[in-house]
Amino acid sequence: MSITRAGCAALDAADPISDFRDEFVLPDGIVYLLGNSLGALPRRTAARVAHAVTAEWGQDLGASWNTAGWWDLPQTTGDRIAPLIGAGPGEVLAGDSTSVTIFKALAAALALRPGRPVIVSDVENFPSDQYVVQGAAQAFDREIREIGPDADLANALGPDVAVVLLSHVNYRTGAVRNMAEVTALVQASGALMIWDLCHSTGALPVDITGVDFALGCTYKYLNGGPGAPAYIYVAPRHQKAARNVISGWHGHASPFDFEPAYEPAPGVRRFAVGSPPVLSYAALNASLEIWEKVDMRSVRAKSVALTELFIELTEHLGLELATPRDPVERGSQVSYRHPDGYPVMRALIDMGVHGDFRAPDLIRFGFAPLYLRYVDVYDVANTLAEVLSKELWREPRYQRRLTVT
């Protein structure tokens, strides 16, 4: 049976989470398939940030550290994120950037495994992960053992491995690793496991049970806004012994005693560093109000349906699918290879389809189930077919690379 736009509209009418679309600002004439890079703006965010600026900062001034709960934002925000990754209260701390958070987790894990000189990392981890691994290896005189996405991890493990850092969902292809199986394999070798959840949280159910450390960003599927705080999970069994190498004032046990020597706070709070970016927390917490109402099983079901639909509608175009065909192995994105992927995506964006390009040849489409419709997917497939069949991407203006691709 052929797929029709009317059939897609019927799917939208029966969609159990369709009402969440009204929670977001979605400009007319645009289908936004970039939620895996920067999530759409929640309607409630502007008012929440304005309140933090005009009332909390403007009127209450410094008293807001107490009255508005500014001081505790890393912990209270972390507790709101925790259920989305299968964690409990007091196990997640929100703050800093993803890169800083990766460094903190790596440094803590390395200190917990003295005498083991090797960090294992995937060559297809996001470049930020790779760069931080390189910096940590240099700073702590460790070695890096890189594996490919299809490599046998077991062959890279051994008594010399201290920690393994992997992405749960591959940012390029959307391939999903089996978190439980990989974690068990790594820990059986005596190493610690760190998971990067940047492309997982808010896209599919996550369960970090048994994991040593995990981290992620909040500006993708969680819609926290550009530069929104990252988060770190530290397993309760490690919280007492784990050391935050960036021993900042906000992670001190008694910061307002102003002692000259550092004494780490109990629990995950010791992984706090500097002053929380209050306005960014305001934006993130506005979005988390939405996520507290979301059933992740429904999100995952719709994600699978949307990506399946897109693949079915575009498979006749002859593009090479870089994303796993099996939905169990696929996150909430679809990536295709094209030798002229960059100008193809530029042409699509000009026609109202917002995806992105990842060098050297990937055009990438992210599917955020809370605000994407089935009819949107139908329209995008037709637009992609038009761009390719008419070779609209050959226009000279699309050949010049912009700074952000």
PDB file of C-alpha atoms in Angstrom, residues 1-4 7 309 312-313 315:
ATOM      1  CA  MET A   1       0.000   0.000   0.000  1.00  0.00           C
ATOM      2  CA  SER A   2       1.385   3.421  -0.957  1.00  0.00           C
ATOM      3  CA  ILE A   3       1.913   6.027   1.724  1.00  0.00           C
ATOM      4  CA  THR A   4      -0.218   9.151   1.324  1.00  0.00           C
ATOM      5  CA  GLY A   7      -2.634   8.603   5.746  1.00  0.00           C
ATOM      6  CA  LEU A 309       8.365   6.328   7.696  1.00  0.00           C
ATOM      7  CA  GLU A 312      10.440   4.065   3.552  1.00  0.00           C
ATOM      8  CA  LEU A 313       9.566   7.325   1.797  1.00  0.00           C
ATOM      9  CA  GLU A 315      14.619   4.612  -0.035  1.00  0.00           C
TER      10      GLU A 315
END
